[in-house]
XYZ file of C-alpha atoms in Angstrom:
718
model
C 45.339 -10.383 66.999
C 44.880 -8.602 63.655
C 47.239 -9.928 61.026
C 49.645 -7.478 59.596
C 48.535 -6.180 56.184
C 50.041 -7.709 53.080
C 50.488 -6.062 49.656
C 49.666 -8.100 46.574
C 50.704 -6.959 43.104
C 48.619 -7.142 40.067
C 47.374 -5.104 37.080
C 44.138 -3.589 35.709
C 42.119 -5.697 33.419
C 40.097 -3.067 31.596
C 39.935 -2.682 27.840
C 42.353 0.332 27.854
C 45.851 0.740 26.413
C 47.348 1.703 29.793
C 47.009 -1.622 31.529
C 48.070 -0.163 34.916
C 50.106 -2.091 37.304
C 48.667 -1.940 40.892
C 49.098 -3.016 44.510
C 46.330 -4.314 46.670
C 46.665 -4.104 50.461
C 44.868 -6.764 52.256
C 44.160 -7.157 56.020
C 42.441 -10.107 57.534
C 41.452 -11.332 54.117
C 39.875 -8.137 52.995
C 41.211 -5.769 50.373
C 41.367 -2.435 52.053
C 43.426 -0.192 49.668
C 44.234 -0.184 46.014
C 46.856 2.101 44.411
C 48.922 2.246 41.143
C 52.309 0.622 41.290
C 54.787 3.398 41.829
C 57.650 1.271 40.457
C 56.160 0.572 37.078
C 57.261 3.450 34.820
C 54.048 3.890 32.717
C 51.668 3.572 35.580
C 53.896 5.770 37.886
C 51.631 5.150 40.885
C 48.538 6.546 39.444
C 45.246 4.875 38.579
C 42.470 6.571 36.685
C 39.140 7.888 38.131
C 37.333 4.810 36.891
C 39.554 2.353 38.810
C 40.374 4.277 41.951
C 37.295 3.085 43.658
C 37.417 -0.407 42.249
C 37.328 -2.006 45.694
C 33.859 -0.562 46.098
C 32.889 -2.641 43.004
C 34.406 -5.820 44.466
C 32.372 -5.389 47.748
C 29.278 -3.780 46.147
C 26.015 -5.029 47.702
C 24.645 -5.744 44.239
C 27.434 -8.129 43.376
C 26.378 -11.541 42.055
C 27.616 -14.161 44.588
C 25.812 -17.370 43.638
C 24.365 -19.020 40.489
C 20.924 -17.986 39.408
C 18.105 -19.387 37.323
C 15.533 -17.298 35.540
C 11.948 -17.377 36.961
C 10.439 -14.497 35.102
C 10.140 -13.318 31.535
C 13.393 -12.670 29.731
C 14.574 -9.153 30.281
C 12.630 -8.693 33.532
C 15.600 -9.752 35.695
C 13.685 -12.154 38.100
C 15.826 -15.074 39.279
C 16.073 -17.676 42.014
C 19.261 -19.154 43.462
C 20.511 -22.562 42.106
C 23.559 -24.470 43.287
C 26.699 -24.817 41.066
C 26.218 -28.538 40.405
C 22.702 -28.173 39.341
C 23.594 -25.117 37.103
C 26.498 -26.895 35.428
C 24.346 -30.019 34.880
C 21.550 -27.940 33.284
C 23.852 -25.995 31.031
C 25.701 -29.169 29.958
C 22.373 -30.916 29.276
C 21.063 -28.061 27.102
C 24.398 -27.780 25.225
C 24.530 -31.580 24.713
C 20.839 -31.534 23.376
C 21.641 -28.646 20.982
C 24.752 -30.184 19.612
C 22.955 -33.600 19.126
C 20.182 -31.945 17.256
C 21.975 -29.347 15.158
C 25.703 -29.847 15.623
C 28.211 -27.692 17.394
C 27.417 -24.620 15.379
C 24.119 -24.282 17.268
C 26.380 -22.941 20.169
C 27.501 -19.349 19.954
C 30.140 -17.861 22.264
C 30.001 -14.152 22.826
C 32.823 -12.276 24.548
C 35.134 -9.449 24.170
C 37.339 -7.531 26.747
C 35.420 -7.556 29.982
C 38.927 -8.612 31.027
C 42.018 -8.181 28.870
C 43.795 -10.796 30.926
C 45.237 -13.507 28.663
C 44.178 -16.270 30.943
C 40.775 -15.349 32.095
C 39.783 -13.841 28.771
C 39.783 -16.949 26.770
C 42.422 -19.661 26.495
C 40.364 -22.365 28.222
C 37.134 -20.914 26.852
C 38.503 -21.029 23.299
C 39.620 -24.614 23.814
C 36.192 -25.493 25.141
C 34.330 -23.998 22.147
C 36.815 -25.555 19.616
C 36.190 -28.942 21.222
C 32.402 -28.458 20.843
C 32.821 -27.308 17.200
C 30.861 -24.226 18.046
C 30.261 -21.364 15.786
C 33.381 -19.111 15.716
C 33.070 -15.606 16.842
C 35.041 -12.832 15.163
C 35.712 -10.508 18.109
C 35.996 -7.546 15.725
C 33.594 -4.981 17.186
C 36.570 -2.995 18.104
C 40.265 -2.894 17.267
C 40.735 -5.124 14.304
C 39.851 -2.633 11.519
C 42.443 -0.248 12.895
C 44.933 -3.165 13.122
C 44.485 -3.998 9.464
C 44.588 -0.368 8.291
C 47.980 0.233 10.020
C 49.312 -3.183 8.847
C 48.321 -2.272 5.153
C 51.140 0.206 5.284
C 53.560 -1.001 7.878
C 53.198 -4.724 7.365
C 52.388 -5.014 11.080
C 50.345 -2.619 13.293
C 53.252 -1.843 15.701
C 54.359 1.544 16.693
C 57.163 2.647 18.992
C 57.847 2.973 22.710
C 55.473 5.806 23.862
C 58.230 7.114 26.128
C 59.800 8.430 22.963
C 56.903 10.898 22.583
C 58.702 12.991 25.321
C 61.392 13.842 22.735
C 59.108 14.856 19.918
C 58.800 18.399 18.577
C 55.329 17.879 17.111
C 52.694 15.584 18.671
C 49.604 14.942 16.561
C 46.813 13.185 18.443
C 44.601 11.908 15.549
C 41.103 10.876 16.439
C 41.957 10.062 20.107
C 40.755 11.637 23.279
C 44.029 10.776 25.051
C 43.201 12.458 28.495
C 40.093 10.196 28.743
C 41.082 6.952 27.115
C 44.869 6.891 27.403
C 45.595 9.188 30.369
C 48.939 7.691 31.369
C 50.321 8.891 27.957
C 49.600 12.444 28.824
C 52.728 12.977 31.193
C 54.888 12.063 28.158
C 52.987 14.538 25.939
C 53.490 17.212 28.609
C 57.143 16.483 28.749
C 57.357 16.969 24.943
C 55.444 20.231 25.287
C 57.835 21.391 28.171
C 60.608 20.871 25.542
C 59.004 23.142 23.096
C 56.729 20.652 21.198
C 53.301 21.646 19.780
C 50.425 19.380 20.738
C 47.866 19.166 17.786
C 44.504 17.333 17.975
C 42.661 16.204 14.918
C 39.113 15.405 15.961
C 35.679 16.466 14.682
C 34.594 17.060 18.397
C 36.102 19.537 20.915
C 37.030 16.864 23.400
C 38.824 17.500 26.724
C 42.082 16.579 25.021
C 41.413 19.014 22.105
C 40.653 21.704 24.768
C 44.170 21.047 26.324
C 45.958 21.134 22.940
C 47.901 23.987 21.320
C 45.888 23.622 18.118
C 42.657 21.792 17.422
C 42.004 20.694 13.723
C 38.261 20.052 13.481
C 37.451 18.233 10.129
C 33.993 17.065 9.318
C 33.368 13.602 10.607
C 34.919 10.718 8.545
C 36.818 12.961 6.139
C 40.240 11.999 7.427
C 41.330 10.410 4.244
C 40.719 13.647 2.340
C 42.666 15.541 4.855
C 45.654 13.170 4.572
C 45.562 13.349 0.725
C 45.409 17.196 0.959
C 48.427 17.246 3.256
C 50.385 14.841 1.033
C 49.565 16.992 -2.012
C 50.853 20.198 -0.073
C 54.147 18.343 0.790
C 54.494 17.167 -2.740
C 53.812 20.581 -4.261
C 56.417 22.348 -2.127
C 59.120 19.733 -2.272
C 58.994 18.630 1.371
C 58.898 14.915 0.449
C 62.165 13.038 0.222
C 61.113 11.108 -2.846
C 64.322 9.186 -3.046
C 63.808 8.005 0.491
C 60.187 7.184 0.011
C 60.730 5.264 -3.272
C 63.582 3.322 -1.638
C 61.598 2.312 1.440
C 58.002 2.133 0.260
C 56.185 0.667 -2.686
C 53.163 2.481 -4.317
C 54.343 6.066 -3.926
C 53.473 7.040 -7.553
C 49.849 5.817 -7.159
C 49.439 7.667 -3.804
C 50.876 10.900 -5.273
C 48.524 10.663 -8.215
C 45.501 10.396 -5.885
C 46.694 13.302 -3.795
C 47.187 15.505 -6.947
C 43.802 14.495 -8.246
C 41.986 15.606 -5.117
C 44.078 18.664 -4.686
C 44.058 21.221 -1.857
C 40.795 22.874 -2.887
C 39.073 19.479 -2.971
C 40.494 18.432 0.458
C 39.312 21.668 1.967
C 35.836 21.340 0.402
C 35.381 17.812 1.758
C 36.855 18.388 5.224
C 35.383 21.805 5.811
C 38.885 23.036 6.902
C 40.504 26.259 5.597
C 43.170 25.635 2.957
C 45.693 27.526 5.110
C 45.094 25.183 7.965
C 45.825 22.134 5.818
C 48.978 23.740 4.573
C 50.143 24.696 8.043
C 49.478 21.264 9.480
C 51.412 19.563 6.558
C 54.423 21.874 7.021
C 54.392 21.387 10.767
C 54.658 17.643 10.549
C 57.210 17.613 7.919
C 59.522 20.320 9.318
C 59.168 20.240 13.098
C 60.667 16.844 13.819
C 60.634 14.465 15.254
C 56.873 14.324 14.904
C 54.585 11.745 16.491
C 51.220 10.827 14.799
C 49.350 8.976 17.652
C 46.150 7.260 16.645
C 43.930 4.826 18.730
C 40.836 2.946 17.526
C 37.946 5.536 17.490
C 38.429 6.299 13.731
C 37.867 2.700 12.830
C 34.273 2.761 13.667
C 33.294 3.759 10.210
C 32.510 2.078 6.934
C 35.805 3.050 5.599
C 37.721 2.992 8.862
C 40.473 0.797 7.546
C 41.283 3.404 4.923
C 41.430 6.096 7.535
C 44.027 4.283 9.581
C 45.875 3.344 6.366
C 45.936 7.090 5.516
C 47.384 8.181 8.784
C 50.050 5.495 8.482
C 50.823 6.480 4.937
C 51.201 10.159 5.986
C 53.854 9.073 8.599
C 55.727 7.328 5.816
C 55.638 10.080 3.278
C 56.317 12.899 5.757
C 59.158 11.278 7.442
C 57.576 12.161 10.681
C 59.742 9.526 12.439
C 57.482 6.846 13.714
C 53.820 5.884 13.678
C 51.850 5.083 16.742
C 48.960 2.823 15.834
C 46.293 0.821 17.790
C 47.551 -2.533 18.931
C 51.177 -2.535 20.131
C 53.706 -5.246 20.817
C 52.075 -7.709 23.170
C 49.724 -9.225 20.739
C 52.722 -10.325 18.674
C 54.569 -11.880 21.653
C 52.410 -14.605 22.917
C 51.874 -18.044 21.489
C 48.646 -19.408 20.217
C 47.470 -21.950 22.887
C 44.158 -22.958 21.491
C 43.440 -25.517 18.782
C 43.481 -24.383 15.282
C 40.026 -23.411 13.919
C 38.000 -26.025 12.172
C 35.589 -25.429 9.192
C 32.922 -24.001 11.468
C 30.888 -20.987 10.328
C 32.045 -17.636 11.581
C 29.918 -14.738 12.986
C 31.192 -11.114 13.269
C 30.115 -10.025 16.737
C 28.779 -6.796 15.362
C 26.124 -8.942 13.625
C 24.757 -10.458 16.851
C 21.262 -8.975 16.343
C 21.013 -10.161 12.757
C 22.439 -13.624 13.678
C 19.930 -14.134 16.479
C 16.889 -13.004 14.538
C 17.599 -14.774 11.222
C 14.887 -17.365 10.922
C 16.605 -18.906 7.878
C 19.945 -19.512 9.579
C 20.899 -23.197 9.515
C 21.704 -24.527 11.865
C 20.067 -21.983 14.151
C 21.759 -20.637 17.170
C 20.025 -22.205 20.087
C 22.570 -21.764 22.932
C 24.404 -18.416 23.650
C 27.250 -18.380 26.193
C 28.148 -14.772 27.063
C 31.067 -13.771 29.125
C 33.394 -10.702 29.390
C 30.811 -8.676 27.523
C 27.516 -6.906 27.797
C 26.022 -7.058 24.303
C 22.616 -5.724 25.272
C 24.308 -2.439 26.039
C 27.399 -2.263 23.648
C 26.402 -3.951 20.508
C 24.938 -1.922 17.596
C 21.408 -2.379 16.314
C 20.118 -2.847 19.824
C 16.553 -3.564 19.045
C 17.493 -6.611 17.063
C 19.946 -7.722 19.674
C 17.241 -7.592 22.316
C 14.737 -9.338 20.044
C 17.143 -12.072 19.720
C 17.879 -12.364 23.408
C 14.104 -12.631 23.969
C 13.681 -15.724 21.830
C 12.056 -18.425 23.953
C 14.041 -21.100 22.013
C 17.417 -19.545 22.800
C 19.147 -20.894 26.018
C 21.340 -18.134 27.201
C 24.016 -18.396 29.827
C 25.711 -15.235 31.109
C 28.991 -15.236 33.255
C 28.997 -12.023 35.116
C 29.678 -10.036 38.312
C 26.494 -7.904 38.273
C 23.063 -7.990 36.832
C 23.920 -6.272 33.507
C 21.383 -5.500 30.810
C 22.452 -8.732 29.147
C 22.216 -10.846 32.317
C 18.578 -9.785 32.630
C 17.900 -11.988 29.549
C 19.776 -15.065 30.793
C 18.399 -18.373 31.615
C 21.280 -19.138 33.873
C 23.632 -16.539 35.408
C 26.955 -17.733 36.701
C 28.893 -15.447 39.225
C 32.461 -14.791 38.260
C 35.485 -13.380 40.145
C 36.897 -9.863 39.946
C 40.404 -9.049 39.070
C 41.674 -9.202 42.686
C 40.161 -12.676 43.183
C 41.947 -14.666 40.357
C 45.297 -15.127 38.661
C 45.948 -13.631 35.259
C 48.683 -12.530 32.831
C 48.236 -8.993 31.625
C 49.302 -7.770 28.198
C 48.840 -4.232 26.971
C 48.388 -2.535 23.653
C 49.624 0.862 24.628
C 53.052 0.329 26.327
C 55.905 -2.171 26.655
C 55.208 -3.802 30.017
C 53.783 -7.192 30.962
C 52.325 -7.864 34.488
C 51.276 -10.914 36.579
C 48.103 -10.320 38.355
C 48.124 -12.425 41.583
C 44.786 -13.182 43.525
C 44.780 -10.797 46.625
C 41.692 -12.203 48.281
C 39.664 -15.422 48.151
C 36.573 -15.304 45.848
C 33.571 -13.764 47.434
C 30.485 -15.890 47.985
C 30.375 -18.747 45.448
C 32.122 -16.880 42.639
C 34.498 -18.777 40.383
C 37.005 -17.669 37.832
C 36.024 -17.965 34.163
C 38.680 -20.561 33.701
C 37.200 -22.792 36.436
C 33.667 -22.435 35.013
C 34.849 -23.677 31.586
C 36.775 -26.520 33.256
C 33.546 -27.719 35.048
C 31.476 -27.404 31.865
C 34.142 -29.398 29.978
C 34.060 -32.097 32.653
C 30.175 -32.268 32.610
C 30.202 -32.597 28.801
C 33.121 -35.125 29.039
C 35.117 -33.231 26.533
C 38.374 -35.163 26.054
C 40.691 -32.411 24.730
C 44.211 -31.606 25.656
C 44.576 -28.589 27.883
C 41.109 -28.136 29.060
C 42.125 -29.043 32.652
C 45.239 -26.936 32.781
C 45.628 -24.781 35.828
C 45.674 -20.903 35.499
C 49.294 -20.909 36.437
C 50.148 -23.405 33.750
C 48.383 -21.411 31.169
C 50.302 -18.380 32.250
C 53.576 -20.294 32.101
C 52.822 -21.578 28.696
C 52.034 -18.159 27.385
C 55.381 -16.851 28.664
C 57.225 -19.743 27.046
C 56.237 -18.956 23.568
C 59.831 -18.507 22.382
C 59.241 -14.958 21.128
C 62.490 -12.851 21.571
C 60.548 -9.983 23.117
C 59.842 -12.282 26.049
C 63.435 -13.284 26.573
C 64.207 -13.342 30.234
C 60.500 -12.838 31.364
C 59.616 -15.859 33.450
C 56.693 -16.587 35.715
C 59.081 -16.495 38.685
C 60.357 -13.136 37.681
C 56.881 -11.649 37.369
C 55.829 -13.422 40.620
C 58.703 -11.567 42.319
C 58.665 -8.187 40.655
C 55.005 -7.824 39.405
C 55.949 -6.535 35.966
C 58.629 -6.508 33.394
C 59.495 -4.541 30.272
C 59.345 -6.439 27.003
C 62.725 -7.119 25.528
C 62.022 -4.674 22.629
C 65.237 -2.954 21.620
C 65.551 0.685 22.564
C 64.471 2.904 19.640
C 62.727 0.016 17.745
C 60.045 1.265 15.358
C 57.936 -0.435 12.684
C 58.729 2.577 10.531
C 62.461 1.614 10.327
C 62.798 -1.991 11.343
C 61.553 -4.254 8.719
C 62.342 -7.570 10.538
C 59.693 -8.152 13.087
C 59.295 -11.282 15.342
C 55.729 -12.561 14.974
C 53.482 -15.033 16.700
C 49.849 -16.067 15.832
C 46.898 -13.745 16.441
C 43.748 -15.686 16.178
C 41.457 -12.633 15.766
C 43.343 -11.561 12.667
C 43.748 -15.065 11.267
C 43.616 -15.761 7.538
C 41.234 -18.422 6.129
C 43.502 -21.250 7.285
C 43.184 -19.957 10.770
C 46.620 -18.687 11.281
C 47.838 -15.123 11.602
C 49.744 -13.534 8.816
C 53.329 -14.663 8.988
C 52.769 -17.517 11.443
C 54.581 -20.771 10.833
C 52.907 -24.047 11.943
C 54.833 -26.305 14.135
C 53.054 -29.129 12.583
C 50.663 -29.961 15.436
C 47.373 -29.740 13.761
C 45.805 -32.909 15.206
C 42.160 -32.002 16.159
C 41.693 -31.390 19.795
C 45.376 -30.635 20.455
C 46.957 -27.294 21.166
C 48.485 -25.465 18.225
C 51.863 -23.813 18.938
C 53.602 -21.596 16.599
C 57.214 -20.482 16.580
C 58.199 -16.914 16.669
C 60.269 -16.260 13.490
C 61.614 -12.966 12.382
C 59.329 -11.864 9.593
C 61.070 -9.912 6.800
C 58.423 -7.421 5.853
C 59.949 -5.872 2.875
C 59.211 -2.268 1.770
C 56.467 -0.149 3.354
C 53.242 -0.226 1.345
C 51.605 2.938 0.127
C 49.480 2.639 -3.114
C 46.356 4.371 -4.318
C 44.061 5.872 -1.644
C 40.770 7.651 -2.235
C 38.271 9.369 -0.033
C 34.942 7.640 -0.147
C 31.985 8.915 1.852
C 30.137 6.225 3.817
C 26.684 5.250 2.470
C 25.173 6.249 5.851
C 26.704 9.738 6.099
C 25.610 13.233 4.981
C 27.586 12.825 1.765
C 26.517 9.205 1.100
C 23.067 7.929 0.249
C 21.093 11.073 -0.718
C 17.690 9.634 0.095
C 18.745 8.585 3.537
C 20.612 11.842 4.285
C 17.505 13.697 3.222
C 15.377 11.855 5.823
C 17.951 11.793 8.474
C 19.936 15.037 8.453
C 22.234 14.624 11.536
C 25.242 12.429 11.901
C 25.434 10.746 15.246
C 28.667 9.763 17.012
C 28.563 7.657 20.190
C 31.499 8.610 22.295
C 33.407 7.566 25.230
C 33.200 10.864 26.953
C 32.937 10.288 30.713
C 35.972 9.829 33.055
C 34.338 7.410 35.452
C 33.077 4.653 33.090
C 34.617 2.773 30.149
C 32.718 0.882 27.499
C 29.938 -0.702 29.614
C 32.080 -1.063 32.736
C 30.516 1.019 35.463
C 27.815 2.308 33.082
C 25.114 1.067 35.555
C 26.666 2.289 38.803
C 25.381 5.405 40.380
C 28.777 6.401 41.800
C 30.472 6.414 38.392
C 27.724 8.268 36.484
C 28.182 11.997 35.704
C 25.798 14.867 36.581
C 23.207 14.586 35.321
C 23.051 10.811 35.760
C 21.347 10.155 32.426
C 22.711 10.167 28.881
C 21.991 13.348 26.989
C 22.033 14.198 23.270
C 24.603 16.883 22.644
C 23.525 19.053 19.764
C 24.905 22.173 18.051
C 22.995 25.470 18.789
C 22.086 26.001 15.095
C 20.712 22.516 14.697
C 18.749 22.783 17.912
C 17.270 26.228 16.988
C 16.214 24.993 13.582
C 14.160 22.156 15.328
C 12.710 24.364 17.937
C 14.805 22.659 20.701
C 16.225 24.494 23.705
C 18.887 23.242 26.265
C 17.284 20.753 28.663
C 14.329 19.967 26.397
C 13.024 16.292 25.965
C 13.755 15.048 22.545
C 13.014 12.038 20.283
C 16.057 10.783 18.468
C 15.254 8.241 15.726
C 16.146 6.519 12.443
C 15.061 3.358 10.695
C 16.547 1.149 13.428
C 14.564 2.651 16.256
C 14.034 5.574 18.616
C 14.912 6.874 22.086
C 13.866 9.696 24.250
C 16.410 11.753 26.106
C 17.359 15.322 27.048
C 18.979 17.852 24.698
C 22.246 19.508 25.761
C 22.934 22.398 23.475
C 26.667 22.645 22.926
C 29.435 24.641 21.280
C 31.719 21.678 21.015
C 30.372 20.278 17.836
C 29.892 21.284 14.304
C 26.450 21.808 12.710
C 25.100 18.549 11.384
C 26.719 16.464 14.114
C 25.132 15.246 17.366
C 26.725 12.899 20.035
C 25.596 10.573 22.831
C 27.769 8.725 25.306
C 28.637 5.035 24.697
C 28.346 2.397 27.353
C 25.347 3.497 29.445
C 23.207 0.678 30.707
C 19.449 0.925 29.950
C 18.566 -0.726 33.276
C 15.219 -2.254 32.102
C 13.725 -4.117 29.291
C 11.617 -1.342 28.105
C 14.415 1.261 27.865
C 16.986 1.891 25.208
C 20.540 3.466 24.856
C 22.322 4.977 21.913
C 22.945 1.639 20.323
C 19.280 1.243 19.359
C 20.278 3.764 16.615
C 23.856 2.792 15.739
C 25.072 1.055 12.500
C 26.080 -2.593 12.734
C 27.658 -2.592 9.259
C 31.248 -3.914 9.263
C 33.883 -1.229 8.475
C 36.727 -2.989 6.507
C 37.732 -4.459 3.235
C 36.170 -7.857 4.081
C 32.515 -8.023 4.913
C 33.166 -10.604 7.712
C 36.368 -9.038 9.057
C 36.313 -5.602 10.685
C 34.788 -3.400 13.325
C 31.195 -2.032 13.501
C 30.662 1.288 11.793
C 29.130 2.858 14.870
C 30.022 6.409 13.835
C 28.440 6.178 10.380
C 24.918 6.688 11.733
C 22.243 9.183 10.584
C 19.521 10.286 12.874
C 16.896 12.937 13.137
C 15.821 14.827 16.223
C 12.502 16.421 17.197
C 10.847 17.665 20.371
C 9.453 14.722 22.305
C 5.725 14.402 22.642
C 4.490 15.811 25.960
C 3.400 12.319 27.094
C 6.950 11.097 27.139
C 8.547 11.293 30.529
C 11.012 8.499 30.996
C 14.616 9.193 30.040
C 15.159 6.272 27.675
C 11.574 5.045 27.105
C 10.952 3.602 23.720
C 8.080 2.346 21.819
C 9.999 0.915 19.059
């Protein structure tokens, strides 16, 4: 007799602000249906086009189901099966030898948000690498620069409940393609529009969101700071700034005003390429048609001065009195306790610099062991040629924990198969809404797959690491995370989430970082100061090496909002930057998330998820194409000092002259092929050279018709 189907509640794990709650229907141990949870208000029963066919990924015939050992050259992708005991023993032996010879810093972890789940993403992994004394990884390739930019003004990078957007009269989507990357926010925007709101998009590209807006403002790429200064100057000149309020609530207003006056409206228009009338109208709209929402995600941070861009948008919200500022990371990251040991004196590597780190012959000690999980650096990390050159090193022992044979896994010495989201337990935070979810395993792991957590438990056991917490169960980790003592977690217990699936954070209705200056805080390792603690965290005194570090959740008195001097600076690698470089490479390249069915490198190698045509193309403005003798559909060579790739041109009216785009996240699929990241800029965009996100969008290239002998889409001789 066939068992009656059961429904198991969980949540999506992807690097996305929506973190959708879902329900998995299981029959006879097989997941047969997946849908968005209709009871969770933000998800509202809907999943996105990427995730709707997620069960096809779980049961895909190419899924990795047992450990593998490399038998061919690195990058070729030839492996043989190996059992778990032998795999763990070999990895432990190689790690032990590296540590004995060079110390723990010879081991480099490399991971990001292949899962955003708090349990599987890294608690046990972080404890493991702390116990080894491994090189510390600043996971800053994405998110942190925006975090710091908003916090420069607000004190913390927190916004407001996105449900409040429905009450706005002006919605400004600044540098965010909401329909693609934050689609569950769109119903709230449409509710606002139904109530009379104007939806404005500020973006150098005519994205699908811009095309659905009421007004698209299209500045030159990277000139957002000049646009903000121009708008502030307009508001100052016509008396639309409540100077008494701004002076009472924020420091640094005279300095900011002086910079806006120095640039002037004419200067802002000249830099941004916008009409003065449009800058004036946008400023008036935000200040007068209120409440206004300025919604920014993280795309703008991927520039040399990305921190200033996010700081500028936050400052505009303060000066204009727009009501509240929506920024990048929201709420959850401040609500959970730090369950990993405090960092030691180990060296730190920014993950954007992986290529430089792995190819630096003078680095002491050298990195001789790379453990990669939850990330596909061969596809997503900038300066791809150097990344691949590092992965090809014969003396680098590489372990990749994966579900599929990704571009990175092809370079591994050992590949370990890991579970998917419906096969393990996790606690799901979010950075775009106010709900937390418990993800329960719906089916048993397929084949010999293990959760990330169990893999690190086994490695810790094989290395006989004697550190508190390395043997904790997944459920215990989740319970400890919920027991941080943060007031926004009041009443949210493991039992409640097990019963209901999700819960709203106990954030007071109407709370906003723009108006509330007392903010509960908890540690955030990725934004830690030099002592290893997040700004505002208070140590509980448990700093014994090898023990967990817990931090209380005090109410942080933030004081006044912070404005201060702000000046537009062109990036070195931009049309207005280094003149010699711009003379050789006359086109700015932006690598965009522009396809509905894959995100970052998730699904970027799956035929079902690829658009038509199923190869990445170079989008180019008609004038730029004509000047180079390029027609739509022509084969082209795209190149700069970092490398070259060959692809097809798509002549477009979405772009400005001087700007070209290619999609981000595509897999190359072979050792001889390249993707857009062979060209992109690995420089860190922030005020600290070691803290910040990669300046992907500050990349200059040139394009020419491809030689007739070139036929392969991404073939490269670089």
